[in-house]
PDB file of C-alpha atoms in Angstrom:
ATOM      1  CA  UNK A   1      18.323 -12.469  13.490  1.00 34.00           C
ATOM      2  CA  UNK A   2      15.888  -9.645  14.436  1.00 39.00           C
ATOM      3  CA  UNK A   3      15.253  -8.937  10.746  1.00 45.00           C
ATOM      4  CA  UNK A   4      15.042 -12.620   9.582  1.00 39.00           C
ATOM      5  CA  UNK A   5      11.334 -12.095   8.530  1.00 46.00           C
ATOM      6  CA  UNK A   6      12.536  -9.786   5.815  1.00 51.00           C
ATOM      7  CA  UNK A   7      14.762 -12.318   4.057  1.00 54.00           C
ATOM      8  CA  UNK A   8      13.202 -15.749   4.745  1.00 64.00           C
ATOM      9  CA  UNK A   9       9.791 -17.355   4.790  1.00 80.00           C
ATOM     10  CA  UNK A  10       8.752 -16.166   1.484  1.00 95.00           C
ATOM     11  CA  UNK A  11       9.904 -18.913  -0.797  1.00 94.00           C
ATOM     12  CA  UNK A  12       7.377 -19.574  -3.517  1.00 93.00           C
ATOM     13  CA  UNK A  13       4.720 -17.413  -1.823  1.00 97.00           C
ATOM     14  CA  UNK A  14       2.504 -15.560  -4.422  1.00 98.00           C
ATOM     15  CA  UNK A  15       2.192 -11.938  -3.695  1.00 99.00           C
ATOM     16  CA  UNK A  16       0.530  -9.265  -5.597  1.00 99.00           C
ATOM     17  CA  UNK A  17       1.935  -5.688  -5.475  1.00 99.00           C
ATOM     18  CA  UNK A  18       0.097  -2.650  -6.878  1.00 99.00           C
ATOM     19  CA  UNK A  19       1.924   0.599  -7.742  1.00 97.00           C
ATOM     20  CA  UNK A  20       4.850  -1.593  -8.656  1.00 97.00           C
ATOM     21  CA  UNK A  21       6.514   0.677 -11.157  1.00 94.00           C
ATOM     22  CA  UNK A  22       7.900   3.282  -8.648  1.00 92.00           C
ATOM     23  CA  UNK A  23       8.345   4.322  -5.142  1.00 94.00           C
ATOM     24  CA  UNK A  24       7.332   1.876  -2.249  1.00 96.00           C
ATOM     25  CA  UNK A  25       5.652  -0.602  -4.665  1.00 96.00           C
ATOM     26  CA  UNK A  26       8.976  -1.065  -6.748  1.00 95.00           C
ATOM     27  CA  UNK A  27      11.039  -1.481  -3.817  1.00 95.00           C
ATOM     28  CA  UNK A  28       8.624  -4.018  -2.410  1.00 97.00           C
ATOM     29  CA  UNK A  29       8.655  -6.007  -5.477  1.00 97.00           C
ATOM     30  CA  UNK A  30      12.489  -5.999  -5.349  1.00 95.00           C
ATOM     31  CA  UNK A  31      12.643  -7.071  -1.733  1.00 96.00           C
ATOM     32  CA  UNK A  32      10.119  -9.800  -2.005  1.00 97.00           C
ATOM     33  CA  UNK A  33      11.898 -11.336  -5.023  1.00 95.00           C
ATOM     34  CA  UNK A  34      15.080 -11.265  -3.144  1.00 94.00           C
ATOM     35  CA  UNK A  35      13.292 -13.199  -0.493  1.00 95.00           C
ATOM     36  CA  UNK A  36      12.050 -15.894  -2.833  1.00 95.00           C
ATOM     37  CA  UNK A  37       8.662 -14.764  -3.510  1.00 97.00           C
ATOM     38  CA  UNK A  38       6.713 -15.164  -6.592  1.00 98.00           C
ATOM     39  CA  UNK A  39       5.622 -11.517  -7.242  1.00 98.00           C
ATOM     40  CA  UNK A  40       2.819 -10.348  -9.374  1.00 98.00           C
ATOM     41  CA  UNK A  41       3.649  -6.780 -10.193  1.00 98.00           C
ATOM     42  CA  UNK A  42       0.705  -4.521 -10.940  1.00 98.00           C
ATOM     43  CA  UNK A  43       0.746  -0.956 -12.336  1.00 98.00           C
ATOM     44  CA  UNK A  44      -0.862   1.263 -15.017  1.00 96.00           C
ATOM     45  CA  UNK A  45       2.569   2.059 -16.286  1.00 94.00           C
ATOM     46  CA  UNK A  46       4.497  -0.498 -18.381  1.00 91.00           C
ATOM     47  CA  UNK A  47       6.690  -2.772 -16.084  1.00 89.00           C
ATOM     48  CA  UNK A  48      10.233  -3.767 -16.818  1.00 78.00           C
ATOM     49  CA  UNK A  49      11.271  -5.123 -13.478  1.00 70.00           C
ATOM     50  CA  UNK A  50      11.487  -8.825 -13.563  1.00 80.00           C
ATOM     51  CA  UNK A  51       8.578 -10.660 -11.724  1.00 90.00           C
ATOM     52  CA  UNK A  52       6.844 -13.904 -11.830  1.00 93.00           C
ATOM     53  CA  UNK A  53       3.904 -12.108 -13.602  1.00 97.00           C
ATOM     54  CA  UNK A  54       3.493  -8.485 -14.750  1.00 97.00           C
ATOM     55  CA  UNK A  55       0.115  -6.960 -15.246  1.00 97.00           C
ATOM     56  CA  UNK A  56      -0.498  -3.521 -16.755  1.00 97.00           C
ATOM     57  CA  UNK A  57      -3.897  -2.429 -15.498  1.00 98.00           C
ATOM     58  CA  UNK A  58      -6.307   0.280 -13.926  1.00 98.00           C
ATOM     59  CA  UNK A  59      -6.653  -0.553 -10.331  1.00 98.00           C
ATOM     60  CA  UNK A  60     -10.034   1.378 -10.426  1.00 98.00           C
ATOM     61  CA  UNK A  61     -11.513  -1.185 -12.856  1.00 99.00           C
ATOM     62  CA  UNK A  62     -13.455  -4.085 -11.400  1.00 99.00           C
ATOM     63  CA  UNK A  63     -13.282  -6.037 -14.668  1.00 99.00           C
ATOM     64  CA  UNK A  64      -9.538  -5.712 -14.707  1.00 99.00           C
ATOM     65  CA  UNK A  65      -9.176  -6.905 -10.923  1.00 99.00           C
ATOM     66  CA  UNK A  66     -11.483  -9.939 -11.895  1.00 99.00           C
ATOM     67  CA  UNK A  67      -9.186 -10.739 -14.853  1.00 99.00           C
ATOM     68  CA  UNK A  68      -5.932 -10.069 -12.732  1.00 99.00           C
ATOM     69  CA  UNK A  69      -7.024 -12.455  -9.871  1.00 99.00           C
ATOM     70  CA  UNK A  70      -8.086 -15.090 -12.292  1.00 99.00           C
ATOM     71  CA  UNK A  71      -4.798 -14.963 -14.199  1.00 98.00           C
ATOM     72  CA  UNK A  72      -2.739 -14.997 -11.004  1.00 99.00           C
ATOM     73  CA  UNK A  73      -4.452 -18.247  -9.963  1.00 99.00           C
ATOM     74  CA  UNK A  74      -4.395 -19.784 -13.305  1.00 98.00           C
ATOM     75  CA  UNK A  75      -0.655 -19.285 -13.676  1.00 98.00           C
ATOM     76  CA  UNK A  76       0.622 -19.446 -10.152  1.00 98.00           C
ATOM     77  CA  UNK A  77      -2.025 -21.407  -8.423  1.00 98.00           C
ATOM     78  CA  UNK A  78      -2.799 -19.284  -5.331  1.00 98.00           C
ATOM     79  CA  UNK A  79      -2.483 -15.867  -3.840  1.00 99.00           C
ATOM     80  CA  UNK A  80      -0.657 -15.535  -0.511  1.00 98.00           C
ATOM     81  CA  UNK A  81      -0.369 -11.826  -0.175  1.00 99.00           C
ATOM     82  CA  UNK A  82      -1.645  -8.526  -1.404  1.00 99.00           C
ATOM     83  CA  UNK A  83       0.126  -5.138  -1.125  1.00 99.00           C
ATOM     84  CA  UNK A  84      -1.943  -2.224  -2.261  1.00 99.00           C
ATOM     85  CA  UNK A  85       0.689   0.517  -2.829  1.00 97.00           C
ATOM     86  CA  UNK A  86      -1.025   2.310  -5.705  1.00 97.00           C
ATOM     87  CA  UNK A  87      -2.009   5.869  -4.744  1.00 95.00           C
ATOM     88  CA  UNK A  88      -2.100   9.480  -5.719  1.00 92.00           C
ATOM     89  CA  UNK A  89      -2.213  12.787  -4.006  1.00 90.00           C
ATOM     90  CA  UNK A  90      -3.990  16.030  -5.144  1.00 94.00           C
ATOM     91  CA  UNK A  91      -3.026  19.021  -3.058  1.00 93.00           C
ATOM     92  CA  UNK A  92      -5.444  21.794  -2.338  1.00 93.00           C
ATOM     93  CA  UNK A  93      -7.451  23.455   0.332  1.00 96.00           C
ATOM     94  CA  UNK A  94     -10.950  22.168   0.744  1.00 97.00           C
ATOM     95  CA  UNK A  95     -12.340  25.482  -0.702  1.00 98.00           C
ATOM     96  CA  UNK A  96      -9.987  25.210  -3.694  1.00 97.00           C
ATOM     97  CA  UNK A  97      -9.800  21.471  -4.548  1.00 96.00           C
ATOM     98  CA  UNK A  98     -11.976  20.493  -7.443  1.00 97.00           C
ATOM     99  CA  UNK A  99     -14.554  17.872  -6.865  1.00 98.00           C
ATOM    100  CA  UNK A 100     -13.126  15.857  -9.759  1.00 98.00           C
ATOM    101  CA  UNK A 101      -9.617  15.782  -7.777  1.00 96.00           C
ATOM    102  CA  UNK A 102     -11.469  14.814  -4.645  1.00 98.00           C
ATOM    103  CA  UNK A 103     -13.248  11.980  -6.282  1.00 98.00           C
ATOM    104  CA  UNK A 104     -10.101  10.827  -7.918  1.00 97.00           C
ATOM    105  CA  UNK A 105      -8.301  10.534  -4.698  1.00 97.00           C
ATOM    106  CA  UNK A 106     -10.986   8.350  -3.304  1.00 98.00           C
ATOM    107  CA  UNK A 107     -11.321   6.284  -6.476  1.00 98.00           C
ATOM    108  CA  UNK A 108      -7.613   5.388  -6.728  1.00 98.00           C
ATOM    109  CA  UNK A 109      -6.737   5.339  -2.968  1.00 98.00           C
ATOM    110  CA  UNK A 110      -9.970   3.685  -1.726  1.00 99.00           C
ATOM    111  CA  UNK A 111     -11.813   2.165  -4.446  1.00 99.00           C
ATOM    112  CA  UNK A 112      -8.730   0.384  -5.944  1.00 99.00           C
ATOM    113  CA  UNK A 113      -7.919  -1.462  -2.668  1.00 99.00           C
ATOM    114  CA  UNK A 114     -11.553  -2.169  -2.188  1.00 99.00           C
ATOM    115  CA  UNK A 115     -11.731  -3.885  -5.558  1.00 99.00           C
ATOM    116  CA  UNK A 116      -8.423  -5.569  -5.104  1.00 99.00           C
ATOM    117  CA  UNK A 117      -9.729  -7.016  -1.761  1.00 99.00           C
ATOM    118  CA  UNK A 118     -13.052  -7.879  -3.168  1.00 99.00           C
ATOM    119  CA  UNK A 119     -11.501 -10.209  -5.731  1.00 99.00           C
ATOM    120  CA  UNK A 120      -8.578 -11.559  -3.779  1.00 99.00           C
ATOM    121  CA  UNK A 121     -10.127 -12.373  -0.502  1.00 99.00           C
ATOM    122  CA  UNK A 122     -12.330 -15.052  -1.952  1.00 98.00           C
ATOM    123  CA  UNK A 123      -9.062 -16.802  -3.224  1.00 99.00           C
ATOM    124  CA  UNK A 124      -7.602 -16.336   0.184  1.00 99.00           C
ATOM    125  CA  UNK A 125     -10.818 -17.780   2.087  1.00 98.00           C
ATOM    126  CA  UNK A 126     -10.532 -20.875  -0.163  1.00 98.00           C
ATOM    127  CA  UNK A 127      -6.860 -21.357   0.811  1.00 97.00           C
ATOM    128  CA  UNK A 128      -7.585 -20.508   4.593  1.00 97.00           C
ATOM    129  CA  UNK A 129      -4.541 -18.364   4.536  1.00 97.00           C
ATOM    130  CA  UNK A 130      -3.294 -15.001   3.343  1.00 98.00           C
ATOM    131  CA  UNK A 131      -2.117 -11.479   4.382  1.00 99.00           C
ATOM    132  CA  UNK A 132      -3.275  -8.081   2.992  1.00 99.00           C
ATOM    133  CA  UNK A 133      -1.282  -4.811   3.533  1.00 99.00           C
ATOM    134  CA  UNK A 134      -2.950  -1.625   2.602  1.00 99.00           C
ATOM    135  CA  UNK A 135      -0.697   1.321   2.361  1.00 98.00           C
ATOM    136  CA  UNK A 136      -2.336   4.213   4.105  1.00 98.00           C
ATOM    137  CA  UNK A 137      -0.433   7.254   5.540  1.00 96.00           C
ATOM    138  CA  UNK A 138      -0.013   9.289   8.785  1.00 95.00           C
ATOM    139  CA  UNK A 139      -2.512  11.503   6.856  1.00 93.00           C
ATOM    140  CA  UNK A 140      -5.082   8.764   7.704  1.00 96.00           C
ATOM    141  CA  UNK A 141      -4.184   9.259  11.487  1.00 96.00           C
ATOM    142  CA  UNK A 142      -3.666  13.005  11.704  1.00 93.00           C
ATOM    143  CA  UNK A 143      -5.090  15.771   9.477  1.00 88.00           C
ATOM    144  CA  UNK A 144      -2.868  17.895   7.095  1.00 91.00           C
ATOM    145  CA  UNK A 145      -3.968  21.293   5.857  1.00 93.00           C
ATOM    146  CA  UNK A 146      -4.142  21.536   2.203  1.00 93.00           C
ATOM    147  CA  UNK A 147      -4.437  17.650   1.618  1.00 94.00           C
ATOM    148  CA  UNK A 148      -8.120  17.060   2.521  1.00 97.00           C
ATOM    149  CA  UNK A 149      -8.800  14.604  -0.240  1.00 96.00           C
ATOM    150  CA  UNK A 150      -5.697  12.727   0.482  1.00 95.00           C
ATOM    151  CA  UNK A 151      -6.542  12.539   4.245  1.00 97.00           C
ATOM    152  CA  UNK A 152     -10.016  11.561   3.616  1.00 98.00           C
ATOM    153  CA  UNK A 153      -8.957   8.678   1.362  1.00 98.00           C
ATOM    154  CA  UNK A 154      -6.174   7.452   3.735  1.00 98.00           C
ATOM    155  CA  UNK A 155      -8.528   7.526   6.783  1.00 98.00           C
ATOM    156  CA  UNK A 156     -11.082   5.621   4.750  1.00 98.00           C
ATOM    157  CA  UNK A 157      -8.602   2.826   3.919  1.00 98.00           C
ATOM    158  CA  UNK A 158      -7.661   2.531   7.493  1.00 98.00           C
ATOM    159  CA  UNK A 159     -11.216   1.612   8.440  1.00 99.00           C
ATOM    160  CA  UNK A 160     -11.737  -0.427   5.389  1.00 99.00           C
ATOM    161  CA  UNK A 161      -8.959  -2.567   6.406  1.00 99.00           C
ATOM    162  CA  UNK A 162     -10.380  -3.034   9.857  1.00 99.00           C
ATOM    163  CA  UNK A 163     -13.776  -4.067   8.425  1.00 99.00           C
ATOM    164  CA  UNK A 164     -11.946  -6.452   6.095  1.00 99.00           C
ATOM    165  CA  UNK A 165      -9.989  -8.005   8.920  1.00 99.00           C
ATOM    166  CA  UNK A 166     -13.254  -8.696  10.971  1.00 98.00           C
ATOM    167  CA  UNK A 167     -14.937 -10.168   8.013  1.00 98.00           C
ATOM    168  CA  UNK A 168     -11.949 -12.419   7.534  1.00 98.00           C
ATOM    169  CA  UNK A 169     -11.954 -13.502  11.034  1.00 97.00           C
ATOM    170  CA  UNK A 170     -15.601 -14.261  10.875  1.00 96.00           C
ATOM    171  CA  UNK A 171     -14.897 -16.491   7.947  1.00 94.00           C
ATOM    172  CA  UNK A 172     -12.358 -18.483  10.186  1.00 94.00           C
ATOM    173  CA  UNK A 173     -10.101 -18.122   7.239  1.00 93.00           C
ATOM    174  CA  UNK A 174      -6.692 -17.269   8.919  1.00 95.00           C
ATOM    175  CA  UNK A 175      -6.533 -14.251   6.574  1.00 98.00           C
ATOM    176  CA  UNK A 176      -5.253 -11.039   8.006  1.00 99.00           C
ATOM    177  CA  UNK A 177      -5.658  -7.521   6.773  1.00 99.00           C
ATOM    178  CA  UNK A 178      -3.744  -4.462   8.209  1.00 99.00           C
ATOM    179  CA  UNK A 179      -3.076  -0.950   7.132  1.00 99.00           C
ATOM    180  CA  UNK A 180       0.388   0.584   7.074  1.00 98.00           C
ATOM    181  CA  UNK A 181       0.924   4.261   7.875  1.00 98.00           C
ATOM    182  CA  UNK A 182       4.141   5.915   6.905  1.00 95.00           C
ATOM    183  CA  UNK A 183       4.923   9.478   7.380  1.00 91.00           C
ATOM    184  CA  UNK A 184       6.339  11.382   4.503  1.00 88.00           C
ATOM    185  CA  UNK A 185       8.781   9.001   2.637  1.00 90.00           C
ATOM    186  CA  UNK A 186      11.636   9.483   0.206  1.00 86.00           C
ATOM    187  CA  UNK A 187       9.585   8.671  -2.952  1.00 85.00           C
ATOM    188  CA  UNK A 188       8.696  10.515  -6.218  1.00 82.00           C
ATOM    189  CA  UNK A 189       5.482  11.490  -4.331  1.00 83.00           C
ATOM    190  CA  UNK A 190       7.543  14.197  -2.582  1.00 83.00           C
ATOM    191  CA  UNK A 191       8.447  15.867  -5.937  1.00 84.00           C
ATOM    192  CA  UNK A 192       4.853  15.572  -7.109  1.00 85.00           C
ATOM    193  CA  UNK A 193       3.728  17.352  -3.963  1.00 86.00           C
ATOM    194  CA  UNK A 194       6.463  20.121  -4.426  1.00 82.00           C
ATOM    195  CA  UNK A 195       5.347  20.663  -8.053  1.00 88.00           C
ATOM    196  CA  UNK A 196       1.774  20.880  -7.055  1.00 88.00           C
ATOM    197  CA  UNK A 197       2.587  23.502  -4.527  1.00 87.00           C
ATOM    198  CA  UNK A 198       4.502  25.685  -7.062  1.00 85.00           C
ATOM    199  CA  UNK A 199       7.799  24.123  -7.326  1.00 80.00           C
ATOM    200  CA  UNK A 200       9.592  26.265  -4.951  1.00 84.00           C
ATOM    201  CA  UNK A 201      12.698  24.422  -3.870  1.00 80.00           C
ATOM    202  CA  UNK A 202      12.273  25.564  -0.230  1.00 89.00           C
ATOM    203  CA  UNK A 203       9.064  23.542   0.056  1.00 88.00           C
ATOM    204  CA  UNK A 204      10.795  20.208   0.423  1.00 87.00           C
ATOM    205  CA  UNK A 205      12.793  21.809   3.239  1.00 86.00           C
ATOM    206  CA  UNK A 206       9.678  22.872   4.995  1.00 88.00           C
ATOM    207  CA  UNK A 207       8.117  19.421   4.634  1.00 85.00           C
ATOM    208  CA  UNK A 208      11.293  17.881   6.181  1.00 87.00           C
ATOM    209  CA  UNK A 209      11.100  20.401   9.049  1.00 89.00           C
ATOM    210  CA  UNK A 210       7.670  19.091  10.064  1.00 88.00           C
ATOM    211  CA  UNK A 211       9.195  15.717  10.823  1.00 89.00           C
ATOM    212  CA  UNK A 212      10.750  15.493  14.473  1.00 89.00           C
ATOM    213  CA  UNK A 213      13.918  14.107  12.959  1.00 91.00           C
ATOM    214  CA  UNK A 214      14.062  16.744  10.307  1.00 92.00           C
ATOM    215  CA  UNK A 215      13.994  14.070   7.564  1.00 88.00           C
ATOM    216  CA  UNK A 216      11.683  11.827   5.622  1.00 88.00           C
ATOM    217  CA  UNK A 217      11.155   8.039   6.221  1.00 90.00           C
ATOM    218  CA  UNK A 218      13.677   5.876   4.179  1.00 93.00           C
ATOM    219  CA  UNK A 219      11.766   3.526   1.746  1.00 95.00           C
ATOM    220  CA  UNK A 220      13.623   0.663   3.264  1.00 96.00           C
ATOM    221  CA  UNK A 221      11.892   1.198   6.605  1.00 96.00           C
ATOM    222  CA  UNK A 222       8.565   1.050   4.996  1.00 97.00           C
ATOM    223  CA  UNK A 223       9.381  -2.071   2.973  1.00 97.00           C
ATOM    224  CA  UNK A 224      10.720  -3.818   6.120  1.00 97.00           C
ATOM    225  CA  UNK A 225       7.365  -3.174   7.798  1.00 98.00           C
ATOM    226  CA  UNK A 226       5.380  -4.519   4.757  1.00 98.00           C
ATOM    227  CA  UNK A 227       7.350  -7.677   4.704  1.00 98.00           C
ATOM    228  CA  UNK A 228       6.789  -8.000   8.511  1.00 97.00           C
ATOM    229  CA  UNK A 229       3.136  -7.907   7.984  1.00 98.00           C
ATOM    230  CA  UNK A 230       3.155 -10.292   5.111  1.00 98.00           C
ATOM    231  CA  UNK A 231       5.303 -12.772   7.061  1.00 96.00           C
ATOM    232  CA  UNK A 232       4.470 -15.300   9.787  1.00 94.00           C
ATOM    233  CA  UNK A 233       6.212 -13.211  12.280  1.00 94.00           C
ATOM    234  CA  UNK A 234       2.845 -11.233  12.447  1.00 96.00           C
ATOM    235  CA  UNK A 235       0.359 -14.001  12.516  1.00 95.00           C
ATOM    236  CA  UNK A 236      -1.647 -12.378  15.444  1.00 96.00           C
ATOM    237  CA  UNK A 237      -1.395  -8.836  14.016  1.00 98.00           C
ATOM    238  CA  UNK A 238      -4.781  -8.204  12.339  1.00 98.00           C
ATOM    239  CA  UNK A 239      -7.061  -5.501  11.915  1.00 98.00           C
ATOM    240  CA  UNK A 240      -4.619  -2.863  13.108  1.00 98.00           C
ATOM    241  CA  UNK A 241      -2.576   0.072  11.848  1.00 97.00           C
ATOM    242  CA  UNK A 242       1.105  -0.138  11.790  1.00 98.00           C
ATOM    243  CA  UNK A 243       2.551   3.376  12.093  1.00 97.00           C
ATOM    244  CA  UNK A 244       5.993   3.889  10.533  1.00 96.00           C
ATOM    245  CA  UNK A 245       6.647   7.744  11.276  1.00 93.00           C
ATOM    246  CA  UNK A 246       9.729   8.075  13.589  1.00 93.00           C
ATOM    247  CA  UNK A 247       7.651  10.098  16.045  1.00 91.00           C
ATOM    248  CA  UNK A 248       5.563  12.269  13.793  1.00 88.00           C
ATOM    249  CA  UNK A 249       2.170  11.316  15.212  1.00 92.00           C
ATOM    250  CA  UNK A 250       3.618  11.553  18.699  1.00 92.00           C
ATOM    251  CA  UNK A 251       3.993  15.463  18.475  1.00 89.00           C
TER     252      UNK A 251
END
């Protein structure tokens, strides 16, 4: 009974998920479909997973977001939820990180969710309902040496979510916006980080050792939290950050 929100209450709800081709996004799409939602899967890569609607697009393009929101409403009538999972990481000390990589981190990790909310929130306001979950990171709570661009972007999405939540409350819309902050999670991003740091197979072990449990967060734990924030079980959770880190930020 404690996890009923992960399996019920989503029948026919229309939920958009970015970064749907892999990692947390792909797992979220699968779980929402199991729960009966009509999922709009969004990614820059071709999508093969079944969904009510698949949109291949660049999340940093405002024109493509205008089209995606319009297409979703035209075909599925409404938008009940939005999960911004799409993200990148570019490793490097501040003295070494290129300005282009820093800008790219902000563009994908902050501007992407900003554009998504800009064009999805008006739909939710008209409905007077909706829930938005922006995937941030513990890097948006605590710093991480060698990941300045990522930390900056994840801290920004945390505060952007709070601003959006207050605007939604001001609109008396019953729309909620929250950020979710997982610690290092078992996704392809881990391999990407290891590769960027030189590919030494001991790097992943060192990353695990930074976690109090000695291990990464399972994807299922993150997806459970996403579904909680999308569900009616969290109707009064708004403008906050949900940290899923098994004690990482308590150190």
